[in-house]
Each structure stands twice: as structure tokens, then as C-alpha cells.
């Protein structure tokens, strides 16, 4: 069966009242963006509580569905047959033909769901459903009706045209990207931060990202891995401006000047400061990290308190209460896991102490950071000025 249309269902957007059109328009934009790379000519339109995609000529069905499964805001993708409205008999014939082609084995229970978006139509939704059901039973005696627990639901929607579908391929749900402001993701090459980016973006947030590398201690492959992860996240979030910051001199300076058990925490504070600089420069309303309470020494509540203290923007930590396995499960689902586990060194792992503090005191950390007074402003300035920005799509 070839489908020349998709009916797109969306969930939470439906409850946004007067602002609903903003969400629908954003969803239309994101759908167009996702289909841009797919072979075929797609026309995307809003139509009474749904979004309709019609396709002209040949197209790659599997690629189209895959692309749509990356668009936040979509709750279901329904491959649909569309026929012109030429009276009820033509409608019923079209549904019979649809069922005949769609289901080789007709031995199943079903119900018909009618929906009448065109209020001029001379029959109610209930009448359409009942009458189409009767015609199907006439045509295929093996089929039987079960309104409570049917094997299949045959949807018939009367609008400018008649839309017929029975398959609902799950979408990623969430809110369309572009409806919730922008955030700066601290993206490392690990498992957690790409998942954090995915989750924030799922609430409609546009992403920018910052990665700290430490050449020559970290390799070109480690950097490429982060670019690749950004690409995988961008399939969902849309384009990401990835800021690549050379962190080597700052890390070496902290290493020289500070107690080694406090290295990681002080380093994390400088990462946050620099990421916040780029966040503000890019109109971001918050920072995003992949931190989760207790996962490592730098993520105890005491450590998070110290890291947080340098930020004036809110820091969003979508994984804060997630177990590692839960995070791994999501990273597998969104296809970042295999890239995340590639064995390239991270700048945090190079200068780590054997026994980092797990309960740092903010006053002590603030005091010890004064050891950096002589050069740190200049080093921060250099790191910021030498940023490389990669536009990841
Ligand atoms: P991840 O799997 O995301 O790397 P992690 O378990 O390795 O996390 P940490 O290394 O403590 O944890 O990092 C905590 C968070 O700090 C990361 O989730 C990420 O948001 C940020 N971060 C850590 N290292 C970097 C880096 N090199 N560049 C950018 N952000 C980083
Ligand atoms: Mg890491």
C-alpha cells in the first residue's frame, strides 16, 4: 500500500488555549525541517486540530517516518489514504477498498471511529462510523465488531477531503522546538549530557552547546566524538551552535595553583562561568548539564552547591534524579549510546585526583580560588576569545 499523506496527531499542544497557533506553527516548521532531507515533495498544512502532510509523487516512506519520529510535539504519525469528498457512497467504497488493501487477513475485530471536522457534512460522526461499519461487515464477513477492545480501529475523518487510516506510529511527544526559549548545554563526550540535551529540547527548548577540550591532552577524535554527539542530538533539537573552548591553559593553571583534591570542583566552576558567558551572548535563558546526584564526587549535593554558586542563570539538570541505567536506556533509544562509549579521553579525566573531595565547602573553595587571581582573568579571556564555533545540523 502506498500512502500519499500523513495525518499528524499532537498531544500537549492541544491544551494551550489561545496560544495554540504558536505551538502548531512551530510544529509545522519543525516537520518541514525534518522532511527537508528526505527524498520527496511534502506539503505540510494545519487543518482543524491536526497537521496534514501530503506527498506529491514518489518518496522514501521509511525515511519520512523516521524523520517525523524525531519531531517533538508529534504524538502519532498516521499513514493516511485521502480521497475527495464525493458523497457517502464514495466514502464507504473508499474505506472498503482501503481495508481490502491494508489487511490481507480480514479475521479481526474492529471498530470505526468517525470524526467530522467539516460540520456541513450531512451525517454526524456517529452515523458515519455506524454506516461504514455496516458496509465493511457486508464486504468482509470474516470481520467482526468489538467496540470495547477491537484489534483494529479504522479512522474515517471527514474534512475538505476524506482521510482514512488505521495505523498510529508513536511520535516522540513533548513540545515543538522553538516554543520555549534557548538553553546552553554543557556537552561532553559522555553518556549523560547528550541525554540531558535531548530531554530539555523535548520540552520545546532550542539548544546551543559548549564543549571544553584540552589539546594536546585530549585528541582530535575526542573533539570529533562531541561533534558527532551534537549531530545526533540535533536530529531532535534542530541546529546547534557548538562552542569549542580550549581549556588547556586554565586546567594546567588550576593544577599548578590548587590542591589536587579540589581540582575537579574548581575546574567545573570555571566551565560553568565560561558556558554562562556564551549563554548570555547567545540569549540563552539557562544552562543544561547531565549531572545526577551522587553519580561521582563532583555531583554530590555539596559539590553541585559549589558548582551552582558561580552561575546567575538557572542551571537545568534534567537527569538529577535518574539512575545511570535509566540514562543509558534513553541514550540507547535516541542512538547516542554507541558514540558516547567510544574510548576517547575527556578533559575531566586527565587531571583527576585519586581522592577528590566529596563534600566541598563553598567558602573554602571560594577562598582557594584566590590562588588563581594572578592569571585567571587573562586565561578566561583568551579561552573565550579563541572559541571555535561549529554549526551542527
Ligand atoms: P557525561 O556523561 O555527560 O560526560 P559525566 O558522568 O562524565 O557526564 P562529569 O564529567 O562530572 O559527569 O560532568 C558532569 C556534567 O558536566 C556533564 O554532564 C556535562 O554537562 C558537563 N561537562 C563535563 N565535562 C565537560 C566538557 N569537557 N565539556 C562540556 N561539558 C562538560
Ligand atoms: Mg564526562
Short mmCIF file of C-alpha atoms and ligand atoms in Angstrom, two decimals:
data_model
loop_
_atom_site.label_atom_id
_atom_site.label_comp_id
_atom_site.label_asym_id
_atom_site.label_seq_id
_atom_site.Cartn_x
_atom_site.Cartn_y
_atom_site.Cartn_z
CA UNK A 1 0.00 0.00 0.00
CA UNK A 2 1.35 3.47 -0.76
CA UNK A 3 0.23 6.43 1.28
CA UNK A 4 0.15 9.89 -0.23
CA UNK A 5 -0.49 11.55 3.11
CA UNK A 6 0.27 11.51 6.81
CA UNK A 7 -2.06 12.77 9.45
CA UNK A 8 -0.08 14.03 12.41
CA UNK A 9 -1.53 13.98 15.91
CA UNK A 10 -0.17 16.08 18.71
CA UNK A 11 -0.82 15.85 22.38
CA UNK A 12 0.01 18.58 24.86
CA UNK A 13 -0.26 21.38 22.32
CA UNK A 14 -3.97 20.77 22.25
CA UNK A 15 -4.42 22.30 25.70
CA UNK A 16 -2.68 25.61 25.08
CA UNK A 17 -5.85 27.66 24.53
CA UNK A 18 -5.40 30.97 22.75
CA UNK A 19 -1.69 30.40 22.16
CA UNK A 20 -2.29 27.14 20.44
CA UNK A 21 -1.49 28.52 17.00
CA UNK A 22 2.04 29.38 18.17
CA UNK A 23 2.64 25.74 19.01
CA UNK A 24 1.02 24.49 15.83
CA UNK A 25 3.07 26.86 13.69
CA UNK A 26 6.25 25.75 15.44
CA UNK A 27 5.31 22.13 14.88
CA UNK A 28 4.71 22.78 11.18
CA UNK A 29 8.15 24.44 10.95
CA UNK A 30 9.84 21.53 12.70
CA UNK A 31 8.07 18.98 10.49
CA UNK A 32 9.21 20.85 7.38
CA UNK A 33 12.75 20.96 8.74
CA UNK A 34 12.77 17.24 9.43
CA UNK A 35 11.45 16.36 5.98
CA UNK A 36 13.84 18.68 4.21
CA UNK A 37 16.49 15.94 3.93
CA UNK A 38 14.05 13.23 2.84
CA UNK A 39 13.52 12.40 -0.85
CA UNK A 40 10.05 13.54 -1.95
CA UNK A 41 7.86 16.63 -2.23
CA UNK A 42 5.99 17.15 1.04
CA UNK A 43 3.30 19.76 1.64
CA UNK A 44 2.67 20.45 5.33
CA UNK A 45 -0.53 22.19 6.45
CA UNK A 46 -2.55 22.84 9.59
CA UNK A 47 -6.10 21.55 9.39
CA UNK A 48 -8.62 21.65 12.27
CA UNK A 49 -6.73 20.15 15.22
CA UNK A 50 -4.36 18.12 13.06
CA UNK A 51 -1.41 18.61 10.82
CA UNK A 52 -1.64 17.14 7.41
CA UNK A 53 1.29 16.18 5.24
CA UNK A 54 0.54 15.38 1.64
CA UNK A 55 3.15 13.96 -0.67
CA UNK A 56 3.40 14.57 -4.38
CA UNK A 57 4.87 11.72 -6.39
CA UNK A 58 7.38 9.17 -5.16
CA UNK A 59 9.06 9.45 -1.80
CA UNK A 60 11.01 7.40 0.71
CA UNK A 61 8.36 6.18 3.16
CA UNK A 62 10.74 4.72 5.77
CA UNK A 63 12.94 7.81 5.81
CA UNK A 64 9.91 10.09 6.08
CA UNK A 65 8.55 8.18 9.09
CA UNK A 66 11.98 8.13 10.71
CA UNK A 67 12.37 11.88 10.24
CA UNK A 68 8.93 12.52 11.77
CA UNK A 69 9.80 10.33 14.75
CA UNK A 70 12.42 12.96 15.63
CA UNK A 71 9.97 15.86 15.78
CA UNK A 72 8.98 16.79 19.32
CA UNK A 73 5.29 17.59 19.68
CA UNK A 74 4.16 14.68 17.50
CA UNK A 75 2.26 12.04 19.43
CA UNK A 76 1.33 9.87 16.45
CA UNK A 77 2.15 9.59 12.76
CA UNK A 78 -0.74 8.10 10.79
CA UNK A 79 -0.08 6.94 7.21
CA UNK A 80 -3.29 8.01 5.55
CA UNK A 81 -5.28 7.47 2.39
CA UNK A 82 -7.04 10.61 1.22
CA UNK A 83 -9.97 10.61 -1.20
CA UNK A 84 -12.09 13.53 -2.41
CA UNK A 85 -15.47 14.11 -0.76
CA UNK A 86 -17.90 12.78 -3.39
CA UNK A 87 -20.76 11.71 -1.19
CA UNK A 88 -21.20 8.96 1.35
CA UNK A 89 -21.28 6.02 -1.08
CA UNK A 90 -17.91 7.02 -2.50
CA UNK A 91 -16.59 7.40 1.06
CA UNK A 92 -17.80 3.93 2.07
CA UNK A 93 -16.38 2.38 -1.10
CA UNK A 94 -13.04 4.04 -0.37
CA UNK A 95 -12.95 2.59 3.16
CA UNK A 96 -13.82 -0.89 1.86
CA UNK A 97 -11.02 -0.62 -0.72
CA UNK A 98 -8.63 0.66 1.97
CA UNK A 99 -9.37 -2.24 4.33
CA UNK A 100 -9.07 -4.73 1.48
CA UNK A 101 -5.61 -3.48 0.56
CA UNK A 102 -4.36 -2.78 4.07
CA UNK A 103 -5.24 -6.09 5.73
CA UNK A 104 -4.64 -9.30 3.87
CA UNK A 105 -6.16 -11.38 6.67
CA UNK A 106 -9.59 -10.00 7.50
CA UNK A 107 -10.20 -12.16 10.51
CA UNK A 108 -10.03 -9.44 13.18
CA UNK A 109 -12.29 -7.37 15.38
CA UNK A 110 -12.67 -3.68 14.64
CA UNK A 111 -14.50 -0.50 15.27
CA UNK A 112 -14.85 2.55 13.08
CA UNK A 113 -14.14 5.96 14.57
CA UNK A 114 -15.76 8.81 12.67
CA UNK A 115 -14.71 12.43 13.03
CA UNK A 116 -16.39 15.27 11.28
CA UNK A 117 -14.24 18.39 11.01
CA UNK A 118 -16.43 19.62 8.17
CA UNK A 119 -19.61 20.49 10.06
CA UNK A 120 -21.51 20.94 6.78
CA UNK A 121 -21.32 17.21 6.15
CA UNK A 122 -24.87 15.79 6.15
CA UNK A 123 -24.13 12.89 8.56
CA UNK A 124 -22.86 13.01 12.14
CA UNK A 125 -19.61 11.30 13.17
CA UNK A 126 -21.61 8.53 14.83
CA UNK A 127 -23.69 7.96 11.69
CA UNK A 128 -20.59 7.83 9.51
CA UNK A 129 -18.99 5.28 11.88
CA UNK A 130 -22.09 3.08 12.11
CA UNK A 131 -22.82 3.10 8.40
CA UNK A 132 -19.19 2.48 7.36
CA UNK A 133 -19.05 -0.38 9.88
CA UNK A 134 -22.11 -1.96 8.30
CA UNK A 135 -20.61 -1.66 4.80
CA UNK A 136 -17.39 -3.28 5.97
CA UNK A 137 -19.30 -6.21 7.50
CA UNK A 138 -21.15 -6.65 4.22
CA UNK A 139 -17.93 -6.64 2.24
CA UNK A 140 -15.85 -8.81 4.60
CA UNK A 141 -17.96 -11.25 6.65
CA UNK A 142 -14.82 -12.52 8.49
CA UNK A 143 -14.50 -9.15 10.23
CA UNK A 144 -16.46 -8.60 13.44
CA UNK A 145 -17.23 -5.55 15.52
CA UNK A 146 -15.88 -5.05 19.01
CA UNK A 147 -16.37 -1.50 20.24
CA UNK A 148 -14.64 -2.06 23.59
CA UNK A 149 -11.45 -3.88 22.73
CA UNK A 150 -11.02 -4.00 18.95
CA UNK A 151 -7.93 -5.43 17.24
CA UNK A 152 -8.03 -2.53 14.80
CA UNK A 153 -9.56 0.90 14.78
CA UNK A 154 -10.46 2.25 11.35
CA UNK A 155 -10.45 6.03 11.47
CA UNK A 156 -12.50 8.00 8.98
CA UNK A 157 -12.14 11.76 9.18
CA UNK A 158 -14.38 13.98 7.15
CA UNK A 159 -12.77 17.31 6.33
CA UNK A 160 -12.24 19.07 2.97
CA UNK A 161 -11.27 15.58 1.87
CA UNK A 162 -11.87 12.21 3.45
CA UNK A 163 -8.93 10.80 5.43
CA UNK A 164 -8.78 7.07 6.17
CA UNK A 165 -6.17 5.47 8.44
CA UNK A 166 -5.73 2.70 10.98
CA UNK A 167 -2.08 2.84 11.99
CA UNK A 168 -0.70 5.19 14.61
CA UNK A 169 3.09 5.12 14.69
CA UNK A 170 4.20 6.64 18.00
CA UNK A 171 5.96 10.01 17.81
CA UNK A 172 8.40 11.31 20.42
CA UNK A 173 5.73 13.52 22.13
CA UNK A 174 6.94 16.61 24.02
CA UNK A 175 6.65 20.19 22.75
CA UNK A 176 7.81 21.56 19.39
CA UNK A 177 11.31 23.00 19.48
CA UNK A 178 11.19 26.77 19.28
CA UNK A 179 8.35 27.28 21.74
CA UNK A 180 10.33 27.59 24.98
CA UNK A 181 13.41 29.77 24.57
CA UNK A 182 17.01 28.69 24.30
CA UNK A 183 19.48 26.99 26.65
CA UNK A 184 23.23 26.37 26.69
CA UNK A 185 24.06 22.67 27.01
CA UNK A 186 27.42 21.71 28.51
CA UNK A 187 28.10 18.87 26.15
CA UNK A 188 30.88 16.41 26.94
CA UNK A 189 31.66 13.16 25.21
CA UNK A 190 29.95 11.12 27.92
CA UNK A 191 26.63 9.32 28.11
CA UNK A 192 24.77 11.83 30.23
CA UNK A 193 24.97 15.25 28.65
CA UNK A 194 23.57 14.27 25.22
CA UNK A 195 20.60 12.71 27.03
CA UNK A 196 20.17 15.89 29.08
CA UNK A 197 20.16 17.92 25.85
CA UNK A 198 17.57 15.62 24.30
CA UNK A 199 15.31 15.89 27.36
CA UNK A 200 15.42 19.67 27.60
CA UNK A 201 14.87 20.01 23.89
CA UNK A 202 11.84 17.71 24.24
CA UNK A 203 10.18 20.50 26.22
CA UNK A 204 10.48 22.80 23.23
CA UNK A 205 13.82 24.38 24.12
CA UNK A 206 16.27 25.36 21.37
CA UNK A 207 19.88 24.37 22.13
CA UNK A 208 23.29 25.89 21.92
CA UNK A 209 26.23 23.89 23.28
CA UNK A 210 29.68 24.31 24.80
CA UNK A 211 32.44 21.69 24.85
CA UNK A 212 35.72 22.09 26.72
CA UNK A 213 38.70 20.34 25.29
CA UNK A 214 42.30 20.25 26.37
CA UNK A 215 44.63 19.68 23.45
CA UNK A 216 47.12 18.01 23.30
CA UNK A 217 45.90 16.07 26.34
CA UNK A 218 42.61 15.39 24.61
CA UNK A 219 42.68 14.28 20.99
CA UNK A 220 41.08 15.41 17.78
CA UNK A 221 39.00 12.19 17.94
CA UNK A 222 37.60 13.23 21.32
CA UNK A 223 36.50 16.52 19.79
CA UNK A 224 35.05 14.79 16.72
CA UNK A 225 33.09 12.50 19.04
CA UNK A 226 31.42 15.53 20.63
CA UNK A 227 30.62 16.98 17.19
CA UNK A 228 29.07 13.61 16.29
CA UNK A 229 27.04 13.58 19.51
CA UNK A 230 25.85 17.12 18.80
CA UNK A 231 24.72 15.93 15.35
CA UNK A 232 22.71 13.10 16.90
CA UNK A 233 21.06 15.47 19.39
CA UNK A 234 20.44 17.98 16.58
CA UNK A 235 18.29 15.40 14.77
CA UNK A 236 15.78 16.13 17.51
CA UNK A 237 16.63 19.66 18.59
CA UNK A 238 17.42 21.23 15.24
CA UNK A 239 20.69 23.07 14.53
CA UNK A 240 23.11 23.58 17.45
CA UNK A 241 25.90 26.16 17.59
CA UNK A 242 28.64 24.13 19.23
CA UNK A 243 31.20 26.31 21.05
CA UNK A 244 34.53 24.54 21.37
CA UNK A 245 36.62 26.08 24.10
CA UNK A 246 40.31 25.39 24.57
CA UNK A 247 40.52 24.73 28.29
CA UNK A 248 44.12 23.50 28.50
CA UNK A 249 45.79 26.57 29.98
CA UNK A 250 43.07 27.05 32.58
CA UNK A 251 43.28 23.41 33.59
CA UNK A 252 47.08 23.49 33.84
CA UNK A 253 46.96 26.67 35.89
CA UNK A 254 44.43 25.22 38.33
CA UNK A 255 46.59 22.11 38.52
CA UNK A 256 49.62 24.24 39.47
CA UNK A 257 47.91 26.53 41.93
CA UNK A 258 45.26 24.48 43.75
CA UNK A 259 45.05 21.43 45.98
CA UNK A 260 44.55 18.40 43.79
CA UNK A 261 41.55 17.05 45.69
CA UNK A 262 39.71 20.26 44.74
CA UNK A 263 40.79 20.32 41.10
CA UNK A 264 37.64 18.88 39.61
CA UNK A 265 35.29 21.11 41.52
CA UNK A 266 37.25 24.27 40.71
CA UNK A 267 37.54 23.23 37.10
CA UNK A 268 33.78 22.64 36.91
CA UNK A 269 33.20 26.13 38.32
CA UNK A 270 35.30 27.62 35.51
CA UNK A 271 33.42 25.58 32.94
CA UNK A 272 30.16 26.95 34.26
CA UNK A 273 31.45 30.52 34.19
CA UNK A 274 32.62 30.25 30.59
CA UNK A 275 29.48 28.41 29.44
CA UNK A 276 27.40 31.11 31.09
CA UNK A 277 29.34 33.78 29.22
CA UNK A 278 28.41 32.14 25.89
CA UNK A 279 24.88 31.51 27.14
CA UNK A 280 24.32 35.21 27.77
CA UNK A 281 25.96 36.14 24.49
CA UNK A 282 23.51 33.82 22.72
CA UNK A 283 20.32 34.89 24.53
CA UNK A 284 20.06 31.61 26.42
CA UNK A 285 17.79 31.55 29.45
CA UNK A 286 19.63 28.79 31.28
CA UNK A 287 22.44 26.23 31.33
CA UNK A 288 21.91 22.48 30.99
CA UNK A 289 24.16 19.73 32.36
CA UNK A 290 23.99 15.94 32.57
CA UNK A 291 24.58 15.88 36.31
CA UNK A 292 22.82 13.41 38.59
CA UNK A 293 23.04 13.41 42.38
CA UNK A 294 25.78 11.20 43.73
CA UNK A 295 26.97 9.82 40.40
CA UNK A 296 30.57 10.92 41.02
CA UNK A 297 32.40 13.09 43.58
CA UNK A 298 31.69 16.27 41.61
CA UNK A 299 27.96 15.51 41.67
CA UNK A 300 27.26 15.19 45.39
CA UNK A 301 24.82 17.80 46.64
CA UNK A 302 27.73 19.64 48.29
CA UNK A 303 29.65 19.67 45.00
CA UNK A 304 26.62 20.76 43.00
CA UNK A 305 26.14 23.56 45.51
CA UNK A 306 29.69 24.76 44.80
CA UNK A 307 29.30 24.48 41.03
CA UNK A 308 25.96 26.20 41.05
CA UNK A 309 27.21 29.15 43.08
CA UNK A 310 29.09 30.70 40.16
CA UNK A 311 26.02 30.86 37.90
CA UNK A 312 23.46 33.62 37.75
CA UNK A 313 21.35 31.86 35.12
CA UNK A 314 19.30 28.86 36.22
CA UNK A 315 21.06 25.52 35.71
CA UNK A 316 18.73 22.82 34.41
CA UNK A 317 19.70 19.27 35.28
CA UNK A 318 17.08 17.00 33.73
CA UNK A 319 18.88 13.84 34.92
CA UNK A 320 19.26 14.95 38.51
CA UNK A 321 17.27 12.04 39.99
CA UNK A 322 17.93 9.44 37.30
CA UNK A 323 19.82 6.22 37.89
CA UNK A 324 22.65 5.53 35.45
CA UNK A 325 20.77 2.63 33.87
CA UNK A 326 17.77 4.85 33.16
CA UNK A 327 20.08 7.31 31.43
CA UNK A 328 21.72 4.51 29.43
CA UNK A 329 18.27 3.30 28.34
CA UNK A 330 17.41 6.74 26.95
CA UNK A 331 20.80 7.10 25.26
CA UNK A 332 20.20 3.78 23.52
CA UNK A 333 16.73 4.86 22.46
CA UNK A 334 17.98 8.14 20.99
CA UNK A 335 21.00 6.46 19.41
CA UNK A 336 23.77 8.36 21.22
CA UNK A 337 24.99 5.44 23.36
CA UNK A 338 27.33 3.81 20.82
CA UNK A 339 29.07 7.12 20.17
CA UNK A 340 29.22 8.05 23.87
CA UNK A 341 31.08 4.88 24.82
CA UNK A 342 33.87 5.35 22.27
CA UNK A 343 37.02 5.32 24.38
CA UNK A 344 38.46 8.80 23.87
CA UNK A 345 39.77 10.65 26.89
CA UNK A 346 37.86 13.55 28.37
CA UNK A 347 39.46 16.70 29.73
CA UNK A 348 37.99 15.97 33.19
CA UNK A 349 39.63 12.58 33.40
CA UNK A 350 43.15 13.79 32.68
CA UNK A 351 43.78 15.89 35.73
CA UNK A 352 41.65 14.00 38.23
CA UNK A 353 42.88 13.44 41.76
CA UNK A 354 42.85 9.97 43.30
CA UNK A 355 40.70 11.19 46.16
CA UNK A 356 38.64 14.21 45.13
CA UNK A 357 36.66 15.98 47.84
CA UNK A 358 33.12 14.73 48.03
CA UNK A 359 31.83 17.32 50.49
CA UNK A 360 33.47 20.58 49.43
CA UNK A 361 32.61 23.68 51.43
CA UNK A 362 31.72 26.67 49.30
CA UNK A 363 33.61 29.19 51.47
CA UNK A 364 36.77 27.09 51.30
CA UNK A 365 36.55 26.64 47.54
CA UNK A 366 35.94 30.36 47.05
CA UNK A 367 38.94 31.13 49.24
CA UNK A 368 41.20 28.66 47.45
CA UNK A 369 40.25 30.05 44.08
CA UNK A 370 42.09 33.23 45.08
CA UNK A 371 45.26 31.27 44.35
CA UNK A 372 44.32 31.84 40.73
CA UNK A 373 43.95 35.62 40.98
CA UNK A 374 47.12 36.49 39.17
CA UNK A 375 46.38 34.97 35.79
CA UNK A 376 42.89 33.52 35.66
CA UNK A 377 41.11 36.57 34.19
CA UNK A 378 43.55 36.71 31.32
CA UNK A 379 43.29 32.95 30.73
CA UNK A 380 39.49 33.10 30.73
CA UNK A 381 39.62 35.98 28.27
CA UNK A 382 41.91 34.00 25.98
CA UNK A 383 39.71 30.91 26.19
CA UNK A 384 36.63 32.94 25.34
CA UNK A 385 38.26 34.85 22.52
CA UNK A 386 39.71 31.75 20.89
CA UNK A 387 36.41 29.85 20.84
CA UNK A 388 35.68 27.85 17.71
CA UNK A 389 32.01 27.70 16.75
CA UNK A 390 30.76 24.79 14.67
CA UNK A 391 27.25 25.00 13.28
CA UNK A 392 25.97 21.48 13.73
CA UNK A 393 22.91 20.31 11.78
P1 LIG B 1 28.74 12.96 30.90
O1 LIG B 1 28.43 11.53 30.68
O2 LIG B 1 27.67 13.88 30.41
O3 LIG B 1 30.11 13.33 30.41
P2 LIG B 1 29.77 12.51 33.50
O4 LIG B 1 29.09 11.45 34.22
O5 LIG B 1 31.05 12.21 32.81
O6 LIG B 1 28.77 13.16 32.48
P3 LIG B 1 31.04 14.81 34.74
O7 LIG B 1 32.28 14.60 33.96
O8 LIG B 1 31.09 15.09 36.19
O9 LIG B 1 29.96 13.67 34.54
O10 LIG B 1 30.29 16.02 34.10
C1 LIG B 1 29.08 16.48 34.58
C2 LIG B 1 28.47 17.39 33.55
O11 LIG B 1 29.34 18.50 33.29
C3 LIG B 1 28.30 16.73 32.20
O12 LIG B 1 27.09 16.04 32.12
C4 LIG B 1 28.34 17.90 31.26
O13 LIG B 1 27.10 18.58 31.22
C5 LIG B 1 29.38 18.80 31.93
N1 LIG B 1 30.73 18.53 31.40
C6 LIG B 1 31.67 17.71 31.89
N2 LIG B 1 32.79 17.72 31.13
C7 LIG B 1 32.54 18.58 30.11
C8 LIG B 1 33.29 19.01 28.97
N3 LIG B 1 34.51 18.57 28.71
N4 LIG B 1 32.71 19.91 28.15
C9 LIG B 1 31.47 20.36 28.38
N5 LIG B 1 30.72 19.98 29.42
C10 LIG B 1 31.23 19.09 30.29
MG1 LIG B 2 32.05 13.40 31.39
#
